[in-house]
Short mmCIF file of C-alpha atoms in Angstrom, two decimals:
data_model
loop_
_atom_site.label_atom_id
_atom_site.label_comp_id
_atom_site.label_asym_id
_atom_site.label_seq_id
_atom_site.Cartn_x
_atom_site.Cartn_y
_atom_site.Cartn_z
CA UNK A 1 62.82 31.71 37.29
CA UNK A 2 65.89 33.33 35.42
CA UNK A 3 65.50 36.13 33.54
CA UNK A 4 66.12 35.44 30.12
CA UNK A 5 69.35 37.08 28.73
CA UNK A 6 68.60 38.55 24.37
CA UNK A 7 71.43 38.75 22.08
CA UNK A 8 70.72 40.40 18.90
CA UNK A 9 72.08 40.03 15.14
CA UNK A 10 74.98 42.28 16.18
CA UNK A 11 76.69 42.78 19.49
CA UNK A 12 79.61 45.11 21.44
CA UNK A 13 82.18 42.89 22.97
CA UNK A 14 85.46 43.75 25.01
CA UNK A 15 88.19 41.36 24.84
CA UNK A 16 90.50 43.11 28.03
CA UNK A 17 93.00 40.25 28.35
CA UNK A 18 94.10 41.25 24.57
CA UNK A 19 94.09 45.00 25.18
CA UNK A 20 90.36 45.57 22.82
CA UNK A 21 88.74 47.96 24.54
CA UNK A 22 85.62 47.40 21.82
CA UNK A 23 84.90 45.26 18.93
CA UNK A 24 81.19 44.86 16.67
CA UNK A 25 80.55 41.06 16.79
CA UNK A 26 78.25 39.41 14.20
CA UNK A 27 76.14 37.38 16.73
CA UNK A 28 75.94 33.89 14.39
CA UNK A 29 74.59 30.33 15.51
CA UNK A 30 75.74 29.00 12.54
CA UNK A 31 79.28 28.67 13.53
CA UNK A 32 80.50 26.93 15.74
CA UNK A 33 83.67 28.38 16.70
CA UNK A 34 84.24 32.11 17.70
CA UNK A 35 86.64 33.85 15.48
CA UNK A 36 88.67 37.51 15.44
CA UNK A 37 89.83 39.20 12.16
CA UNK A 38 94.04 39.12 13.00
CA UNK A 39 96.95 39.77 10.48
CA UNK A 40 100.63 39.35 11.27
CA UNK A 41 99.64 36.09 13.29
CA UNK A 42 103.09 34.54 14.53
CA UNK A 43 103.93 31.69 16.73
CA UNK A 44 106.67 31.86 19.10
CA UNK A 45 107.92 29.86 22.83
CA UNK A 46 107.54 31.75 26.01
CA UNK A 47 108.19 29.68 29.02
CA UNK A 48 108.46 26.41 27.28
CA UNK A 49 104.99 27.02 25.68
CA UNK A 50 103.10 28.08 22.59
CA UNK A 51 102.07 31.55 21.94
CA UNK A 52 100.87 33.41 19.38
CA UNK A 53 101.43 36.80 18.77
CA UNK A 54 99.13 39.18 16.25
CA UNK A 55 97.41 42.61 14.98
CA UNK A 56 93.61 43.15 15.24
CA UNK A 57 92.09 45.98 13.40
CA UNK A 58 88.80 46.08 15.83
CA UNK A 59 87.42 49.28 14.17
CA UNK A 60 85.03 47.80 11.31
CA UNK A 61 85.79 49.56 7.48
CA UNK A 62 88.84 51.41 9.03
CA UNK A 63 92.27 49.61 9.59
CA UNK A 64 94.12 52.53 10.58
CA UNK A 65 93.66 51.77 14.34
CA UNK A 66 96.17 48.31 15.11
CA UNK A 67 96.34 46.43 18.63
CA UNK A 68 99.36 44.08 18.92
CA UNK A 69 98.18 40.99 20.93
CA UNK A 70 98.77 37.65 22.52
CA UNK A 71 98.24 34.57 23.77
CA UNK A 72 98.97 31.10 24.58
CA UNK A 73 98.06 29.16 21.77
CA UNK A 74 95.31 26.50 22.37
CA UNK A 75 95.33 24.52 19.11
CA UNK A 76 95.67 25.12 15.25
CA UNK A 77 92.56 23.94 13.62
CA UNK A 78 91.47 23.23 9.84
CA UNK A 79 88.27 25.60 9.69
CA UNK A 80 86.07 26.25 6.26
CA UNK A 81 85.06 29.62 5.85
CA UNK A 82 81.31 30.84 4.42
CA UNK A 83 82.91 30.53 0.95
CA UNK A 84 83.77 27.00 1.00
CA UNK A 85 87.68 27.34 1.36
CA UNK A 86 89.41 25.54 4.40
CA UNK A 87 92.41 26.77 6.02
CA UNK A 88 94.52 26.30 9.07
CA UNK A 89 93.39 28.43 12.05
CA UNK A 90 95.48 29.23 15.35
CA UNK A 91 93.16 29.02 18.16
CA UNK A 92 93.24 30.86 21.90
CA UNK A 93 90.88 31.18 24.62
CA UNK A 94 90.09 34.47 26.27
CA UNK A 95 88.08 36.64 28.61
CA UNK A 96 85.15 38.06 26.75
CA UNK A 97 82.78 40.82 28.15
CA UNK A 98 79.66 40.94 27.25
CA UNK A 99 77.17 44.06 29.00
CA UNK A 100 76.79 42.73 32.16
CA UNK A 101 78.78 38.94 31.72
CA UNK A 102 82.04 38.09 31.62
CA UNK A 103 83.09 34.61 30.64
CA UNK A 104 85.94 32.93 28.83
CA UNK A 105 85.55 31.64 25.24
CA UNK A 106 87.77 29.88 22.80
CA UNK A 107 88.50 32.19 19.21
CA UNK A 108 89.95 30.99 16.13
CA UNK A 109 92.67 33.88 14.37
CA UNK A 110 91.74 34.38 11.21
CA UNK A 111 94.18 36.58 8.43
CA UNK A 112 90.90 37.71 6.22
CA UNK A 113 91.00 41.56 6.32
CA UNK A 114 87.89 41.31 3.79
CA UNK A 115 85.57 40.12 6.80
CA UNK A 116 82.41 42.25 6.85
CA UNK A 117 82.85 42.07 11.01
CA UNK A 118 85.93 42.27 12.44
CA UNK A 119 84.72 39.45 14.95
CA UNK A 120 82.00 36.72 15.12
CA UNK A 121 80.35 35.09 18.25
CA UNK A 122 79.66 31.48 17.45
CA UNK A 123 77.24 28.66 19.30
CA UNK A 124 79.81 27.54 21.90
CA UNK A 125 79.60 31.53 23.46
CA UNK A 126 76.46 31.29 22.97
CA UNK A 127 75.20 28.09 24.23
CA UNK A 128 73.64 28.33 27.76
CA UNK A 129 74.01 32.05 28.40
CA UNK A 130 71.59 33.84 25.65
CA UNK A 131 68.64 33.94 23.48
CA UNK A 132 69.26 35.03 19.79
CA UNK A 133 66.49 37.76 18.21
CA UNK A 134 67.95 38.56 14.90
CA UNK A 135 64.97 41.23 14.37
CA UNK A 136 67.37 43.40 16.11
CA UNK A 137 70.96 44.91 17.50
CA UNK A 138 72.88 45.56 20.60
CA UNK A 139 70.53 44.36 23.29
CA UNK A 140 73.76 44.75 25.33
CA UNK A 141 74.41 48.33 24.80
CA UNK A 142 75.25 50.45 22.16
CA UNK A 143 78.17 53.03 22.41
CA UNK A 144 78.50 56.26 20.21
CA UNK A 145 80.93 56.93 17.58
CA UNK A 146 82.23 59.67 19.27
CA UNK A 147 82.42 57.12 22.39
CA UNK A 148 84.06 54.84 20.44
CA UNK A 149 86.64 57.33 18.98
CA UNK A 150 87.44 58.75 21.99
CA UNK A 151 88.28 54.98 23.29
CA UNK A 152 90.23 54.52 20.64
CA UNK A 153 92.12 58.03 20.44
CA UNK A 154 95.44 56.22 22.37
CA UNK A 155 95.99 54.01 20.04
CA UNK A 156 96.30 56.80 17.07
CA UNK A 157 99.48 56.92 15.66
CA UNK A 158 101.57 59.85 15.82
CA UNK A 159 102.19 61.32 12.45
CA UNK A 160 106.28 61.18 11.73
CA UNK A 161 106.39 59.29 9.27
CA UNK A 162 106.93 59.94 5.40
CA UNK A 163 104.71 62.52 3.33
CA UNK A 164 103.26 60.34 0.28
CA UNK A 165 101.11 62.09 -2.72
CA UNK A 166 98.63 59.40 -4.55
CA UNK A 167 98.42 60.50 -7.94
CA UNK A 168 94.98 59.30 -8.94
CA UNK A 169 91.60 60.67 -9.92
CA UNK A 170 88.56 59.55 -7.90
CA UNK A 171 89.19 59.58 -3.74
CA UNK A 172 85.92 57.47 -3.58
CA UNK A 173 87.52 54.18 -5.29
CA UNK A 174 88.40 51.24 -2.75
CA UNK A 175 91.79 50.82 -4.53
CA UNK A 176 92.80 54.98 -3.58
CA UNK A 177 90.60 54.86 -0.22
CA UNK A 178 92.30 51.82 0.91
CA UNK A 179 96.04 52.62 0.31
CA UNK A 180 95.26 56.10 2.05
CA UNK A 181 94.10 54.18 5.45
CA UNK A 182 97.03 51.54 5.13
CA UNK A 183 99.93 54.48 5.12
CA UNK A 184 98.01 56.43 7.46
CA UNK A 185 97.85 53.30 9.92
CA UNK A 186 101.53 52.98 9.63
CA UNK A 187 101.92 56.66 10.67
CA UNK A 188 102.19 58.23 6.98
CA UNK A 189 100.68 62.08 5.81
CA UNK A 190 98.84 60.51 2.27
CA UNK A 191 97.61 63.46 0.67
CA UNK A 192 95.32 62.82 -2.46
CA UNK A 193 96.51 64.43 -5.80
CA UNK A 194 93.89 65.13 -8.58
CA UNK A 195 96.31 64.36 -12.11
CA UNK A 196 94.32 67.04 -13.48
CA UNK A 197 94.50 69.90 -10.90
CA UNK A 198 98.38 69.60 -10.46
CA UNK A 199 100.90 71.28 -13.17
CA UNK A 200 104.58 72.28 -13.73
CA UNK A 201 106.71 74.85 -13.92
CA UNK A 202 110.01 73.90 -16.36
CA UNK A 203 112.94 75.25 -15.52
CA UNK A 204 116.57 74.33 -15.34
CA UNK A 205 117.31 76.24 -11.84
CA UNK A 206 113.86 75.59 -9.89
CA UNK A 207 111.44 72.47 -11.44
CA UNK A 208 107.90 72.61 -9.30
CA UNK A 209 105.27 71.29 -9.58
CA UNK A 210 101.88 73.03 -8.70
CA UNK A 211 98.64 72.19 -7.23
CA UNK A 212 95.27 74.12 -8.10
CA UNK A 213 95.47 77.58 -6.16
CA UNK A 214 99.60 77.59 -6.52
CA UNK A 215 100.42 75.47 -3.81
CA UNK A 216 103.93 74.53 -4.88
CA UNK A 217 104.22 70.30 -4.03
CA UNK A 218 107.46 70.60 -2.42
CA UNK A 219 107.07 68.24 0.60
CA UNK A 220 106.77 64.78 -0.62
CA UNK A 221 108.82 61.82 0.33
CA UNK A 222 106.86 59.31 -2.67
CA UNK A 223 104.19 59.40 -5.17
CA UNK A 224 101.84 56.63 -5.58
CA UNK A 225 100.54 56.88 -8.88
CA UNK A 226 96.64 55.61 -10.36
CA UNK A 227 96.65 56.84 -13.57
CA UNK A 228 93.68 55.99 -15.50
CA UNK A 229 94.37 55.58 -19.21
CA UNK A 230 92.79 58.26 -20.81
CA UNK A 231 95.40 60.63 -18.77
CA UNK A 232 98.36 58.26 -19.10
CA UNK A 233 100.26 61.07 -21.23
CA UNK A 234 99.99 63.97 -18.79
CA UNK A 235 99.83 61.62 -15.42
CA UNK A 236 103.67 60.31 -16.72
CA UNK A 237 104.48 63.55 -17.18
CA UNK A 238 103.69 64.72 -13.95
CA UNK A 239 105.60 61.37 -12.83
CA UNK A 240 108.88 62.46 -14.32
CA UNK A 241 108.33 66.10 -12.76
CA UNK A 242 108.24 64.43 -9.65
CA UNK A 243 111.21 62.50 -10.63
CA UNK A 244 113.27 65.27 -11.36
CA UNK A 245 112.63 66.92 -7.99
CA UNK A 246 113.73 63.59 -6.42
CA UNK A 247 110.31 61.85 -5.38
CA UNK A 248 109.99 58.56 -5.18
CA UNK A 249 107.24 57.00 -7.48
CA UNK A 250 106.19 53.66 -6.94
CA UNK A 251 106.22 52.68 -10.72
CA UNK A 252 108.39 55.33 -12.78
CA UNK A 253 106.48 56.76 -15.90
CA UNK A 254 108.82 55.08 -18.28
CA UNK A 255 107.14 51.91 -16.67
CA UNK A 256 103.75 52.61 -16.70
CA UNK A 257 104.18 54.41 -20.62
CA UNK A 258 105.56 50.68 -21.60
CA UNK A 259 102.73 48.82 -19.98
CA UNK A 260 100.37 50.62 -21.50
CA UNK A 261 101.36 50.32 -25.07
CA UNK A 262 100.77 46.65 -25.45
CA UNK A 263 101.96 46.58 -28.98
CA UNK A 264 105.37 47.45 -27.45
CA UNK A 265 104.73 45.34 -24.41
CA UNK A 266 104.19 42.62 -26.79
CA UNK A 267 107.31 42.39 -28.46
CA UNK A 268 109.71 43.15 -25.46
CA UNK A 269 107.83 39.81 -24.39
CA UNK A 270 108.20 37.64 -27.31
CA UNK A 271 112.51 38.83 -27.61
CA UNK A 272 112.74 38.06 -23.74
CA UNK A 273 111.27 34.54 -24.31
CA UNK A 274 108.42 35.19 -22.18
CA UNK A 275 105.33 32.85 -23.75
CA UNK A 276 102.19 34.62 -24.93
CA UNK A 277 99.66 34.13 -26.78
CA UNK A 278 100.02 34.36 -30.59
CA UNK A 279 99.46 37.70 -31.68
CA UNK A 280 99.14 39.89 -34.59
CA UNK A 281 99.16 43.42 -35.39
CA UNK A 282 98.86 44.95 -39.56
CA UNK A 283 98.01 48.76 -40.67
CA UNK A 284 96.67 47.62 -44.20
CA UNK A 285 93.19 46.26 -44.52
CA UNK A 286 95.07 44.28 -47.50
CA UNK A 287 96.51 41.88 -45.09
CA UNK A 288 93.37 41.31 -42.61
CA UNK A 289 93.35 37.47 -44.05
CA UNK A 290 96.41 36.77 -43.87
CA UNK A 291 96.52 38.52 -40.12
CA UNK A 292 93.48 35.92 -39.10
CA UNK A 293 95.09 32.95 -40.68
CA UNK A 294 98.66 33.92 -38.56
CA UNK A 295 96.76 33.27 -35.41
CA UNK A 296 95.29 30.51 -36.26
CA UNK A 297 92.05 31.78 -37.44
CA UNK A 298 88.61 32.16 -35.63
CA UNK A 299 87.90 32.38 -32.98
CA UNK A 300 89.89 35.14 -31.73
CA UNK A 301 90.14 38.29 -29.77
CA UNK A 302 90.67 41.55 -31.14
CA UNK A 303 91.96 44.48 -28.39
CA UNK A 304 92.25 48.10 -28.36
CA UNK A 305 96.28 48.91 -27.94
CA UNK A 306 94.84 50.79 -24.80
CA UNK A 307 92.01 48.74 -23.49
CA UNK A 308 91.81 48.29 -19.76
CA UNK A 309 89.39 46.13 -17.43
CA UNK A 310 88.25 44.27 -20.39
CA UNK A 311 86.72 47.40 -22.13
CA UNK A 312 87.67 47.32 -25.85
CA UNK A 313 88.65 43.79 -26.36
CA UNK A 314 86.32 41.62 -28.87
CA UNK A 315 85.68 38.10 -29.15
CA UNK A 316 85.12 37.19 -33.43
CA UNK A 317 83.39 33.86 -33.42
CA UNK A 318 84.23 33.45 -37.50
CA UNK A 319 86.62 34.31 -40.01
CA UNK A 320 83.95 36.71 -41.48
CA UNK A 321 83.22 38.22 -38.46
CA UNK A 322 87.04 39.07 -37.63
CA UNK A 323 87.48 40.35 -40.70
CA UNK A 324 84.57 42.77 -40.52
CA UNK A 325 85.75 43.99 -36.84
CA UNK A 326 89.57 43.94 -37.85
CA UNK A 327 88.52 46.55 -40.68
CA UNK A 328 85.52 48.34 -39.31
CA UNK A 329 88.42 49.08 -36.26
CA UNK A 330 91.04 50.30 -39.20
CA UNK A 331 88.77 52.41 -41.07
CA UNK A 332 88.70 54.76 -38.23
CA UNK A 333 92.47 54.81 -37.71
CA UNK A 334 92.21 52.60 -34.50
CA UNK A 335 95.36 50.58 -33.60
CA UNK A 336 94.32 46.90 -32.75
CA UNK A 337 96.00 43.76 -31.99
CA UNK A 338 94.50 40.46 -32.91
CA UNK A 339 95.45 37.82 -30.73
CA UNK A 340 94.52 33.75 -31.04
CA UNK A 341 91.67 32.68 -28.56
CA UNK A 342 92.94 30.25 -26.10
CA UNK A 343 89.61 28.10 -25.72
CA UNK A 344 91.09 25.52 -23.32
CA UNK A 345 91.00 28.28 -20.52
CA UNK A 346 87.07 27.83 -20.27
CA UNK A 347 86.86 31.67 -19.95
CA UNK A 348 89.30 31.85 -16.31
CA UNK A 349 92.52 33.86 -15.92
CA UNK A 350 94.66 34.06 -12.97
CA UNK A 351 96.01 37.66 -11.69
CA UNK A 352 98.61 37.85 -9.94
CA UNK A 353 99.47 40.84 -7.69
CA UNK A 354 103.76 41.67 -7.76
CA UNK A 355 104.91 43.76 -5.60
CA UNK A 356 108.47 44.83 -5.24
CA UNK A 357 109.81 41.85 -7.31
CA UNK A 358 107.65 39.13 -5.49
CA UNK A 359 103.89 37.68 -5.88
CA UNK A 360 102.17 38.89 -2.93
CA UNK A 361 99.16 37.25 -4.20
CA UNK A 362 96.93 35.60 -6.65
CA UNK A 363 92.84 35.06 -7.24
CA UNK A 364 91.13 32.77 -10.50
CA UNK A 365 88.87 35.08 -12.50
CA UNK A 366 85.71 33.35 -14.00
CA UNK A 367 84.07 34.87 -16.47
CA UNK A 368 80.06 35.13 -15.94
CA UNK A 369 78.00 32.56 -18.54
CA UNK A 370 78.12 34.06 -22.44
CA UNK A 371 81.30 35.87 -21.55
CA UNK A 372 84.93 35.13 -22.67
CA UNK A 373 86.03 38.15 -20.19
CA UNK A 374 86.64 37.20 -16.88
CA UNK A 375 87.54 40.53 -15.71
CA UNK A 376 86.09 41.87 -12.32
CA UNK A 377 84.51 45.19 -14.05
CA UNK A 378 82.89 43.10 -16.28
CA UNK A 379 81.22 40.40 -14.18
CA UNK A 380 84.12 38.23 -13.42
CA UNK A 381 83.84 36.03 -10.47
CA UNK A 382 87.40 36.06 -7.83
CA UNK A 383 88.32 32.91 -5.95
CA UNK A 384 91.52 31.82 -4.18
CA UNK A 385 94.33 29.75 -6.66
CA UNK A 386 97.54 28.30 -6.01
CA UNK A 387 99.69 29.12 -8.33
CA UNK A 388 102.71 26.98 -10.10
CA UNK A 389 106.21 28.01 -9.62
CA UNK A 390 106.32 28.26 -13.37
CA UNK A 391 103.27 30.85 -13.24
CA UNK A 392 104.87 32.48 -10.36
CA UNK A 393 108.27 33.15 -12.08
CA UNK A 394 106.46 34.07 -15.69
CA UNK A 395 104.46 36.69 -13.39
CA UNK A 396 107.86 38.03 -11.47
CA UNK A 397 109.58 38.05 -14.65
CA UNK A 398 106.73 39.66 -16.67
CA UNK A 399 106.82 42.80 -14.17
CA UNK A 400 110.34 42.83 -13.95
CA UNK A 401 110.70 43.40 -18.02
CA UNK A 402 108.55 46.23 -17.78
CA UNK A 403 110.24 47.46 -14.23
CA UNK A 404 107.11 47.93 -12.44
CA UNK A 405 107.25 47.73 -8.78
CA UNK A 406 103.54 47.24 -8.53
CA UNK A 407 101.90 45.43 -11.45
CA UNK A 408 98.71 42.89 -12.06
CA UNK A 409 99.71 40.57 -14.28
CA UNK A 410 97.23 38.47 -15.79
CA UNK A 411 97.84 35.07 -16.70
CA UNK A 412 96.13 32.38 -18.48
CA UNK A 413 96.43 27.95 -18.58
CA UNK A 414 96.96 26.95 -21.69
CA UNK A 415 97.75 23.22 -23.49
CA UNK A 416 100.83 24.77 -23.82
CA UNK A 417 101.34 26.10 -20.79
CA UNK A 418 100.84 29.15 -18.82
CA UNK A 419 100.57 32.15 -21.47
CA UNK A 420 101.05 35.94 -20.44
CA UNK A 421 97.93 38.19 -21.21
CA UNK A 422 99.04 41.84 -19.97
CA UNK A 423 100.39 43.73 -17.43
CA UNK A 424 98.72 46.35 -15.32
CA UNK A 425 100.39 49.21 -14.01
CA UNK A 426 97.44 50.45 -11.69
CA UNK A 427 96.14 47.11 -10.78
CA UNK A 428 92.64 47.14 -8.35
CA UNK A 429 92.74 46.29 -4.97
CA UNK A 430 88.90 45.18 -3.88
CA UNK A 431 88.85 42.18 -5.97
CA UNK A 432 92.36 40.86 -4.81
CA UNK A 433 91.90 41.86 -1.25
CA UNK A 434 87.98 40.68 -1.10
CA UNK A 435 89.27 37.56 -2.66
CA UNK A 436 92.67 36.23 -0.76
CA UNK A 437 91.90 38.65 2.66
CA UNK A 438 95.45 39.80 2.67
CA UNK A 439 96.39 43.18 3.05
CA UNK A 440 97.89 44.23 -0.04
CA UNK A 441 97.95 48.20 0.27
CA UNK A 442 99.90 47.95 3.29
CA UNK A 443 102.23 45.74 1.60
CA UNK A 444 102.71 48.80 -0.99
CA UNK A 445 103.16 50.98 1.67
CA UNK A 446 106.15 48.80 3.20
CA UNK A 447 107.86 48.82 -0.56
CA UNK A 448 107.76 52.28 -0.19
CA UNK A 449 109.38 52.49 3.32
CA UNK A 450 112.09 49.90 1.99
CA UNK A 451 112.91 51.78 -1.16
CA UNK A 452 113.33 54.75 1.11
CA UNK A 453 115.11 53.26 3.77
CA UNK A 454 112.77 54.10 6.28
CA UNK A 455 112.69 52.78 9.63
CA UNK A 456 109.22 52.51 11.13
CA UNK A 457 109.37 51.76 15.41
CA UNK A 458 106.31 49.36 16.36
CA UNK A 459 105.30 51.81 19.48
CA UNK A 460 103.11 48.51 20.31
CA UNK A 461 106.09 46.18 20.88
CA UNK A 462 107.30 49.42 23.02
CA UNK A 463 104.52 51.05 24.75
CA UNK A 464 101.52 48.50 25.44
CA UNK A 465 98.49 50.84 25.41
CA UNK A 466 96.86 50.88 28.54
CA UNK A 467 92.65 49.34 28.37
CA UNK A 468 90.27 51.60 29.15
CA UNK A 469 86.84 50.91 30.18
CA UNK A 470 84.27 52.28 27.69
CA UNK A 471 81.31 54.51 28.11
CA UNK A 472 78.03 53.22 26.76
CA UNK A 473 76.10 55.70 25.15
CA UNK A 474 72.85 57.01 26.76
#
């Protein structure tokens, strides 16, 4: 009788005919297919046939490790994912190893960086050759980290590439964690830059600016800046320091200063015909009336000039209540702006990412049940949206007005057509990138090497790395 051969819930495979010397598989029946995490995925002829050409990132929660690959193309296939949404899939057949095995299986590509495992072994692998015990892990080995880095250590990048700061506050958000990984997978130094433990030194002969201790930042090719509102004064400030030493900062202070006044935002909107939605703005409790009647009365939103992620921005159900919020808000010398409530939109916007002048990508925000804010940080629910050429050009434009170079401009569907909300200058990543699967902070990173002029060589279109057999751990 044949001994029975376990897989558990999660497995180590090598994939040698692509060049993977290791990849974590989720071992699931449920799908039928096989399928690899892959971005860049192009088709091309060699020898009269198909192939397909593409980047894996096989290291799970780290991206800064990239395998060029490929193979003859097998088919393109229309596969749903675990979220419902269906989308073309290129698919190739390869050797996979599998602890003692070997055996050839068929794997769909698929471009969705947000996948939990960078691989999953479906039913037709399966089928035949093992029995599934999800109570546990790796009954075909398990390998080390250190194993597993020192497999890996080839493929590192050399670092020759540019020096970037990221302005920011908090190392441990996805949004400043992932940009860090994306330039340091394209061979970038990103060092992280606390706002509040840099300073300057003003002077007409030798500008600096200083880090905590006196290191003098003197080495930077760009600046990537996160600047949380509450420091928007002294982060811009620091921006045009860097400015004036000749750093490149993706999004200029004079940028992110506009964007963040929305009063001012507001009206270069309205005089460069770009629709929002009707919106007032008084200093006199006098004219609160007359304010909620201009917008066409209850019920409507009132906003902080500086909210952000849907944090000071009110929904007033009645007259009354608008006019007790408009001047409970003025009695304590708070600048608001009351805008009309567009109830048509059933509590969804759209954001759309720009980067560099073009929409790089775009996810429907729902707002949760008894909310009219459909803003990730405050419940919102991100899906995948095509957007309309008209609400791809309002988006482009909007960012444009306020020359950003990176902006999230929120949208929203109106009877009238699609209305401008705001403009981010430090748009978040997760929700974007968990949403669409696309790699957006490497797409920032590429704006930078563009603006700069910088010339990256693929050392995997010139140097194939050479597969190494792995050590299992003891």
């Amino acid at each position: 009788m044949a001994e029975i051969d376990f897989l558990g819930s999660e497995e180590w495979c090598q994939l040698e005919e692509l060049g993977i010397p290791l990849v974590k598989a989720r071992v699931d029946s449920g799908a039928k297919t096989s399928s690899i995490q892959a971005n860049k995925i192009k088709i091309f002829s060699k020898d009269l046939e198909e192939w397909v050409r593409f980047e894996v990132n096989p290291i799970q929660d780290n991206r800064s490790i990239s395998i060029l690959c490929q193979a003859k193309l097998v088919d393109i296939r229309n596969v749903k994912s675990s979220v419902g949404i269906s989308e073309e899939r290129p698919v190739i057949k390869t050797n996979l190893k599998l602890g003692g095995k070997s055996f050839e299986i068929e794997v769909t590509l698929a471009n969705r960086n947000a996948m939990e495992y960078r691989m999953i072994l479906g039913r037709e692998a399966i089928n035949g050759r093992y029995v599934i015990d999800s109570s546990k892990g790796f009954f075909q080995g398990n390998f080390s980290d250190e194993g597993i880095k020192e497999l890996y250590r080839p493929f590192e990048n050399n670092k020759q590439g540019l020096t970037i700061g990221l302005l920011a506050s908090n190392p441990n958000l996805y949004s400043n964690k992932r940009l860090i990984e994306a330039g340091e997978a394209r061979g970038h130094e990103v060092i992280f830059l606390n706002v509040e433990n840099a300073y300057m030194k003003l002077d007409a002969s030798s500008p600096e600016v200083r880090y905590r201790g006196g290191n003098i930042l003197d080495k930077f090719d760009a600046v990537i800046p996160r600047i949380k509102p509450s420091i928007t004064f002294y982060g811009c400030a620091l921006l045009r320091q860097f400015d004036n030493l000749g750093v490149y900062c993706l999004n200029s202070s004079d940028a992110i200063s506009k964007s963040r006044d929305k009063l001012y935002a507001s009206q270069l909107f309205s005089k460069n015909d770009i629709h929002i939605p009707i919106t007032g703005f008084a200093k006199s409790p006098m004219d609160t009336k007359d304010l909620i009647r201009m917008v066409n009365g209850a019920p409507l939103i009132i906003k902080l000039l500086e909210s952000t992620q849907g944090v000071g921005v009110v929904l007033a159900e009645t007259n009354k209540a608008a006019e007790s919020v408009i001047n409970a808000f003025k009695s304590v010398q708070t600048n608001i702006l009351v805008q009309e409530f567009i109830k048509e939109a059933n509590g969804q916007d759209i954001r759309c990412f720009v980067v560099n002048g073009k929409v790089v990508a775009s996810m429907q925000r729902q707002a949760q049940k008894g909310e009219f804010r459909a803003n990730i940080h405050q419940g919102g629910k991100a899906s995948l949206i095509k957007i309309t050429s008209e609400e791809r050009k309002l988006a482009v434009k909007s960012a444009k007005m306020l020359n950003l170079d990176v902006a999230g401009v929120d949208l929203i569907r109106s009877n009238r057509g699609p209305l401008l909300l705001e403009v981010n200058s430090s748009p978040g990543l997760e929700g974007i990138e968990s949403a669409t699967g696309l790699d957006i902070a490497n797409v920032m990173i590429e704006t930078i090497e563009k603006k700069l002029n910088y010339g990256r060589l693929n050392s995997a279109d010139k140097h194939p790395k050479k597969y190494v057999e792995p050590q299992k751990s003891a």
